[in-house]
Structure formats: structure tokens, C-alpha cells
Tab-separated table of C-alpha atoms and ligand atoms in Angstrom:
chain	number	residue	atom	x	y	z
A	1	MET	CA	3.663	106.083	156.278
A	2	ASN	CA	7.202	108.070	157.381
A	3	LEU	CA	6.682	111.341	157.490
A	4	THR	CA	10.726	111.762	157.429
A	5	TYR	CA	11.047	111.056	153.660
A	6	THR	CA	7.159	111.713	152.774
A	7	ASP	CA	7.707	115.499	153.260
A	8	PRO	CA	11.418	116.212	151.725
A	9	ILE	CA	10.356	113.704	148.768
A	10	LEU	CA	7.286	115.648	148.425
A	11	ASP	CA	8.964	119.289	148.171
A	12	TRP	CA	11.478	118.058	145.806
A	13	TYR	CA	9.467	116.923	143.537
A	14	GLU	CA	7.313	120.136	143.156
A	15	THR	CA	9.958	121.764	142.161
A	16	ASN	CA	11.495	119.559	140.388
A	17	ALA	CA	9.200	117.350	138.757
A	18	ARG	CA	9.346	117.194	134.585
A	19	ASP	CA	6.228	118.851	132.707
A	20	LEU	CA	5.683	115.662	130.820
A	21	PRO	CA	2.319	115.617	129.017
A	22	TRP	CA	1.009	112.384	130.908
A	23	ARG	CA	1.077	114.227	134.017
A	24	ALA	CA	-0.518	116.921	133.338
A	25	PRO	CA	-3.609	118.362	133.743
A	26	ASP	CA	-5.352	117.183	130.701
A	27	ALA	CA	-4.126	113.827	130.791
A	28	THR	CA	-6.770	111.459	130.149
A	29	PRO	CA	-6.232	107.841	131.527
A	30	TRP	CA	-5.534	105.802	128.506
A	31	GLY	CA	-3.056	108.832	127.912
A	32	ILE	CA	-1.718	107.757	131.230
A	33	LEU	CA	-2.297	103.490	130.501
A	34	VAL	CA	-0.375	104.092	127.259
A	35	SER	CA	2.836	106.392	128.602
A	36	GLU	CA	2.942	103.356	130.919
A	37	ILE	CA	3.364	101.123	128.835
A	38	MET	CA	5.579	102.778	126.725
A	39	LEU	CA	8.107	103.746	129.403
A	40	GLN	CA	8.450	100.113	130.385
A	41	GLN	CA	11.961	99.906	129.108
A	42	THR	CA	12.149	103.064	126.846
A	43	PRO	CA	13.318	106.638	128.292
A	44	VAL	CA	11.360	109.247	128.095
A	45	VAL	CA	12.908	111.339	125.709
A	46	ARG	CA	12.318	108.646	122.860
A	47	VAL	CA	8.665	107.862	124.652
A	48	LEU	CA	7.416	111.339	123.508
A	49	PRO	CA	6.993	111.743	120.011
A	50	VAL	CA	5.778	108.825	120.080
A	51	TRP	CA	3.880	108.901	122.772
A	52	HIS	CA	2.315	112.117	121.065
A	53	ALA	CA	1.597	110.609	117.686
A	54	TRP	CA	0.177	107.806	118.901
A	55	MET	CA	-2.300	110.960	121.407
A	56	GLU	CA	-3.340	112.698	117.930
A	57	ARG	CA	-4.374	108.697	115.349
A	58	TRP	CA	-5.816	107.262	118.373
A	59	PRO	CA	-7.232	109.681	121.212
A	60	THR	CA	-8.884	106.619	122.975
A	61	PRO	CA	-9.227	102.878	123.526
A	62	SER	CA	-11.809	102.727	120.973
A	63	ALA	CA	-9.783	104.266	118.063
A	64	LEU	CA	-7.425	102.507	118.264
A	65	ALA	CA	-9.181	98.942	118.936
A	66	ALA	CA	-10.854	100.156	115.299
A	67	GLU	CA	-7.399	99.581	113.710
A	68	PRO	CA	-5.549	96.012	113.248
A	69	SER	CA	-3.102	95.430	115.212
A	70	GLY	CA	-0.177	95.428	112.830
A	71	GLU	CA	-1.218	99.706	112.468
A	72	ALA	CA	0.092	99.957	116.467
A	73	VAL	CA	3.347	97.817	115.840
A	74	ARG	CA	3.822	100.017	112.424
A	75	ALA	CA	3.485	103.720	114.746
A	76	TRP	CA	5.809	101.826	117.355
A	77	GLY	CA	8.550	103.303	115.686
A	78	ARG	CA	12.079	102.729	116.927
A	79	LEU	CA	10.474	102.482	120.858
A	80	GLY	CA	12.048	98.600	120.571
A	81	TYR	CA	10.086	95.577	122.133
A	82	PRO	CA	7.569	96.017	119.525
A	83	ARG	CA	5.109	93.104	121.409
A	84	ARG	CA	4.741	95.912	124.182
A	85	ALA	CA	1.875	97.518	121.037
A	86	LEU	CA	0.826	94.590	120.458
A	87	ARG	CA	-0.823	94.519	124.370
A	88	LEU	CA	-2.196	98.001	124.084
A	89	HIS	CA	-4.046	96.892	121.206
A	90	GLU	CA	-5.766	93.900	122.790
A	91	SER	CA	-5.995	96.512	125.880
A	92	ALA	CA	-7.795	99.002	123.778
A	93	ARG	CA	-10.032	95.872	122.330
A	94	ALA	CA	-10.331	94.265	126.139
A	95	ILE	CA	-11.226	98.298	127.087
A	96	THR	CA	-13.487	98.973	124.035
A	97	GLU	CA	-15.367	95.519	124.556
A	98	ARG	CA	-15.863	95.186	127.863
A	99	HIS	CA	-15.919	98.875	129.374
A	100	GLY	CA	-17.776	100.829	126.972
A	101	GLY	CA	-14.571	102.647	125.874
A	102	GLN	CA	-13.334	104.121	129.009
A	103	VAL	CA	-9.983	102.650	130.657
A	104	PRO	CA	-11.387	100.826	133.880
A	105	SER	CA	-10.348	103.053	137.557
A	106	ALA	CA	-11.467	99.670	139.193
A	107	HIS	CA	-6.939	97.663	139.999
A	108	GLU	CA	-8.207	94.260	139.186
A	109	ASP	CA	-10.307	95.090	136.225
A	110	LEU	CA	-6.997	97.486	135.521
A	111	LEU	CA	-5.159	94.171	136.037
A	112	ALA	CA	-7.342	91.414	134.074
A	113	LEU	CA	-6.965	93.339	131.296
A	114	PRO	CA	-4.361	91.470	128.611
A	115	GLY	CA	-1.164	92.261	129.176
A	116	ILE	CA	-1.654	94.778	132.029
A	117	GLY	CA	0.479	93.860	135.333
A	118	ALA	CA	0.617	93.975	138.311
A	119	TYR	CA	3.200	97.341	137.906
A	120	THR	CA	0.710	98.657	135.498
A	121	ALA	CA	-2.642	98.666	137.155
A	122	ALA	CA	-1.394	100.168	140.467
A	123	ALA	CA	0.707	103.141	138.161
A	124	VAL	CA	-2.183	103.621	136.286
A	125	ALA	CA	-4.836	103.559	139.323
A	126	SER	CA	-2.709	105.799	141.199
A	127	PHE	CA	-1.825	108.172	138.428
A	128	ALA	CA	-4.814	108.185	136.177
A	129	PHE	CA	-6.620	107.663	139.288
A	130	ARG	CA	-5.202	109.267	142.416
A	131	GLN	CA	-5.392	106.266	144.363
A	132	ARG	CA	-3.676	104.187	146.949
A	133	HIS	CA	-1.073	101.400	146.094
A	134	ALA	CA	2.155	100.571	145.967
A	135	VAL	CA	4.198	101.450	142.615
A	136	LEU	CA	7.268	99.632	142.325
A	137	ASP	CA	9.089	100.062	138.949
A	138	THR	CA	13.036	100.180	138.851
A	139	ASN	CA	13.514	103.701	139.817
A	140	VAL	CA	11.211	103.113	142.656
A	141	ARG	CA	12.478	99.691	143.956
A	142	ARG	CA	16.312	100.675	143.656
A	143	VAL	CA	15.566	104.691	146.167
A	144	LEU	CA	13.761	102.431	148.748
A	145	ALA	CA	16.807	99.961	148.123
A	146	ARG	CA	19.384	103.086	149.390
A	147	LEU	CA	17.177	104.536	151.438
A	148	LEU	CA	16.095	102.495	153.565
A	149	THR	CA	17.665	99.050	153.127
A	150	GLY	CA	21.253	100.831	152.421
A	151	ASP	CA	21.867	98.163	149.705
A	152	GLU	CA	22.992	99.411	146.583
A	153	TYR	CA	20.498	97.878	144.304
A	154	PRO	CA	16.981	95.432	144.789
A	155	PRO	CA	16.874	92.160	144.743
A	156	LYS	CA	16.911	90.740	140.999
A	157	THR	CA	13.071	89.376	141.669
A	158	GLN	CA	10.968	91.699	143.401
A	159	THR	CA	9.980	90.247	146.883
A	160	LYS	CA	6.687	90.394	149.720
A	161	ALA	CA	9.117	92.430	152.085
A	162	GLU	CA	9.653	95.139	149.090
A	163	ILE	CA	6.093	95.029	148.627
A	164	ARG	CA	4.898	95.658	152.586
A	165	LEU	CA	8.152	98.017	152.677
A	166	ALA	CA	6.927	100.530	150.263
A	167	GLU	CA	3.350	100.283	151.316
A	168	SER	CA	4.563	101.310	154.821
A	169	LEU	CA	5.518	104.474	153.580
A	170	LEU	CA	2.260	105.827	151.158
A	171	PRO	CA	0.749	108.514	153.135
A	172	LEU	CA	-2.741	107.840	154.184
A	173	ASP	CA	-4.926	110.229	152.244
A	174	PRO	CA	-4.747	108.819	148.575
A	175	PRO	CA	-4.391	111.779	146.529
A	176	THR	CA	-1.411	112.598	148.648
A	177	ALA	CA	-0.290	108.849	148.321
A	178	ALA	CA	-0.389	109.180	144.453
A	179	ARG	CA	1.480	112.035	144.943
A	180	TRP	CA	4.485	110.316	147.223
A	181	ALA	CA	4.158	107.484	143.934
A	182	VAL	CA	5.278	109.499	141.519
A	183	ALA	CA	7.595	111.787	143.592
A	184	VAL	CA	9.718	108.872	144.950
A	185	MET	CA	10.132	107.336	140.928
A	186	GLU	CA	10.666	110.881	139.707
A	187	LEU	CA	13.340	110.787	142.156
A	188	GLY	CA	14.708	107.954	141.342
A	189	ALA	CA	14.394	109.195	137.643
A	190	LEU	CA	16.541	112.472	137.749
A	191	VAL	CA	19.071	111.655	141.375
A	192	CYS	CA	18.816	107.800	142.656
A	193	THR	CA	20.092	107.153	138.858
A	194	ALA	CA	21.286	103.769	138.835
A	195	ARG	CA	24.908	104.052	138.234
A	196	THR	CA	25.397	107.712	138.560
A	197	PRO	CA	22.948	108.830	141.966
A	198	ARG	CA	23.011	112.880	142.425
A	199	CYS	CA	23.813	112.593	146.290
A	200	VAL	CA	24.449	116.149	146.980
A	201	ASP	CA	21.398	116.980	145.044
A	202	CYS	CA	19.122	114.378	146.687
A	203	PRO	CA	16.437	115.585	149.255
A	204	VAL	CA	16.605	113.321	152.079
A	205	LEU	CA	20.295	112.980	151.641
A	206	ASP	CA	20.812	112.864	155.278
A	207	LYS	CA	17.915	109.861	155.761
A	208	CYS	CA	19.908	107.581	153.276
A	209	ALA	CA	21.160	104.194	155.190
A	210	TRP	CA	23.371	103.670	152.176
A	211	HIS	CA	24.438	106.966	151.916
A	212	ALA	CA	24.751	106.493	155.825
A	213	ASP	CA	26.655	103.355	155.364
A	214	GLY	CA	29.557	104.873	152.546
A	215	ARG	CA	27.693	103.608	149.751
A	216	PRO	CA	29.097	100.000	149.406
A	217	ALA	CA	29.139	98.560	146.638
A	218	TYR	CA	26.723	95.779	145.660
A	219	ASP	CA	28.376	92.508	146.696
A	220	GLY	CA	31.015	93.312	147.819
A	221	PRO	CA	33.560	94.833	144.646
A	222	PRO	CA	35.521	97.448	145.686
A	223	ARG	CA	33.541	101.003	146.277
A	224	ARG	CA	32.239	102.297	143.298
A	225	GLY	CA	34.208	105.889	143.050
A	226	GLN	CA	37.134	104.188	143.976
A	227	THR	CA	37.461	102.834	140.458
A	228	TYR	CA	35.430	104.366	138.165
A	229	ALA	CA	38.696	105.952	136.553
A	230	GLY	CA	39.524	103.727	133.568
A	231	THR	CA	36.040	101.445	133.254
A	232	ASP	CA	33.850	100.812	129.980
A	233	ARG	CA	31.621	103.078	132.514
A	234	GLN	CA	33.814	106.140	132.062
A	235	CYS	CA	34.836	105.683	128.398
A	236	ARG	CA	30.728	105.376	128.258
A	237	GLY	CA	31.048	108.877	129.412
A	238	ARG	CA	33.642	110.201	127.206
A	239	LEU	CA	32.383	108.655	124.676
A	240	LEU	CA	28.750	110.610	124.920
A	241	SER	CA	29.210	113.309	125.740
A	242	VAL	CA	30.778	113.626	122.433
A	243	LEU	CA	27.986	113.347	120.784
A	244	ARG	CA	26.444	115.518	123.087
A	245	GLU	CA	28.655	118.228	122.602
A	246	ALA	CA	28.199	117.775	119.144
A	247	GLU	CA	25.559	119.700	117.026
A	248	GLY	CA	24.996	117.268	114.822
A	249	PRO	CA	26.464	113.612	113.615
A	250	VAL	CA	29.994	112.890	114.078
A	251	GLU	CA	32.852	111.422	112.825
A	252	LYS	CA	34.906	108.017	114.222
A	253	PRO	CA	38.248	109.880	114.155
A	254	ALA	CA	35.897	112.122	117.133
A	255	LEU	CA	35.312	109.986	118.778
A	256	ASP	CA	38.781	107.416	118.719
A	257	VAL	CA	40.338	110.450	120.200
A	258	VAL	CA	38.541	110.520	123.779
A	259	TRP	CA	39.988	107.183	124.613
A	260	ALA	CA	43.205	105.555	124.486
A	261	ASP	CA	42.536	101.721	124.526
A	262	PRO	CA	40.664	100.460	121.249
A	263	VAL	CA	39.131	96.963	122.602
A	264	GLN	CA	37.556	98.717	125.526
A	265	ARG	CA	36.732	101.870	122.868
A	266	GLU	CA	35.498	98.902	120.946
A	267	ARG	CA	32.683	97.572	123.807
A	268	ALA	CA	32.123	100.404	125.020
A	269	LEU	CA	30.428	101.843	121.855
A	270	ASP	CA	28.952	99.425	121.745
A	271	ALA	CA	26.971	98.837	124.525
A	272	LEU	CA	25.740	102.172	123.813
A	273	ILE	CA	24.559	101.475	120.227
A	274	ALA	CA	23.045	98.241	122.320
A	275	ASP	CA	21.375	100.576	124.461
A	276	GLY	CA	19.920	102.485	122.126
A	277	LEU	CA	21.968	105.869	122.960
A	278	ILE	CA	24.376	105.893	120.013
A	279	ASP	CA	22.666	105.800	116.690
A	280	PRO	CA	25.412	104.504	114.321
A	281	LEU	CA	24.441	106.073	110.640
A	282	GLN	CA	24.262	103.886	107.042
A	283	ASP	CA	27.826	106.890	106.364
A	284	GLY	CA	29.386	105.199	108.843
A	285	ARG	CA	29.043	108.636	111.231
A	286	TYR	CA	27.807	108.191	114.743
A	287	ALA	CA	24.594	110.377	116.133
A	288	LEU	CA	22.340	110.765	119.728
A	289	PRO	CA	19.457	109.216	118.766
A	290	GLY	CA	16.439	109.943	116.830
B	1	LIG	S1	20.971	109.923	149.173
B	1	LIG	FE1	22.104	109.033	146.904
B	1	LIG	S2	21.325	106.613	147.258
B	1	LIG	FE2	20.464	107.670	149.299
B	1	LIG	S3	18.282	108.477	147.885
B	1	LIG	FE3	19.641	109.908	147.851
B	1	LIG	S4	20.269	109.370	145.673
B	1	LIG	FE4	19.891	108.176	146.154
């Protein structure tokens, strides 16, 4: 454990954590498991309404297991990657058959559920049962890479060295370790974001290896701050801000005026749509995802 990092991040989490229903004191292990699967490839804002609908309809694994798997797919809505709905349904059946309808607390039992990988098993054991596990999602891996190894991004595939590093940081006391796990994840989601980390708001800015090195870009390209102007990233930011500031859907000309180069503008718009950040409406207008 390294208190240098732990305490500032835990203190930051205390005042900055988002109020999310799967973190509430009355959240059930089942609710936490469903949230973890939904959040794997989908932003919180899109998960929230679907998660609430699922919890209302299927408050327990047995309730979901009692329905055909097609109902789970139907209720998945527009979250994307609908195979996740099938995996949850399979897990609900296994929990009902093997564990009397209660989400198991043992890490190995969680790992044995269909479609539950190392990350989800560790996350549920940690968040639902306050156990001590290294919980390494993309947010956590990115924070640790920057903070400790001075790299902007972690390796493409998770390495044993990363796991060892994450384990070495875990507070010894299991409930504190569980809180630390969610705190680092939240720091990655809100401050140490993939493309535009807000280092000035970071509680461990003075300890960050990547920042201390001058935030060198991954694989040697020029520093991000010097190349932002004119990039697709800047273009996407402009387009999205039009929608953020509008009260409803906007016409295409409202987007066209914010970026002169039409080729780059269309490419950025396509990327935003592909990322699910902008919805092209059937009437030709554009909106933030519903
Ligand atoms: S200082 Fe910046 S890069 Fe380093 S951990 Fe904080 S937000 Fe991430």
C-alpha cells in the first residue's frame, strides 16, 4: 500500500463521487452486477435509465431467469453490444440454479458464472461485498499508467506487471481497499480522462509521473497541447458543444458553421455518431443521444 496516493484520492472521492444508484447503500449485489455489465462499453448517462428499468422489472436474478432471454435483449434498448443482455440472462439462470437466487460473494464463484470475466468478478466482489481486489478497468489502468509509470496510456493488453502494481497499492483493510478501487475508477472517469485529462483538478497532480515528465505523448508523437488546434478532436468538441448548448435537435447548418473544412467536419461528425455521442434524426436534424 502506498499512502502517498491513497489518502488524496480517497479524500477527493469523498467530495467528488457521483451519486449513482448502484453505489447507494441500498444497492443490491444483483444491481451492482447488472451495472457493471452495462457500464463496460456504455457511458453512465445512457446506462442509468436502462438500469432503472431493469431493476424495476427484474429486481432479483430469479425474476430475470424466469423470463425468456429475448426479453432481456428487448429491454437492453440502445445500450449496444446486446450480447451483454444474453450474458446477464445466463448469469441470472446460473445464480438461480447454483446459488439459490443470491449473487455469490466468493470471487471464484463469481468468476465461474457465465460471461463473468476477471474484471467483473473483482468489481462485484469489491463493490458489493467490500472485499480486497485489484479492480482494473480502462479508467483505472490509464490513471495508474500516468501516475506511476509515466505513460499516457497503458499497454493494449493487460500485463501481469500492471496487476502486481495495482495490488501493491491496495489498502490492507478490505472496506478501504474497496473504496479505493471505486475512487481510482472515478478519478479516471471524471478527471484523468482518456483524451483531455484535467490535471489542475487532480488530487495527485504533484505526484504524477506523466505530468512531471511534461505529459509526453504516447509512442513519440508531438505533445498533445501543441497539436490540438485544427485536429479532429477539436472539431468534434466544437460540433458536440453546439448540441450541448442547444435545447433540442439542431439543423445541419448549425453544425456546419462551427468548422470550415467540410471533409474534416464530416469525418468528425461520423465519428461522434459512431461513438454514440450524436444521434442523427430521421428528419435530418441531429441530437444528443436520448
Ligand atoms: S495529474 Fe493528470 S495525468 Fe496525472 S493522474 Fe492526475 S489527471 Fe491523470
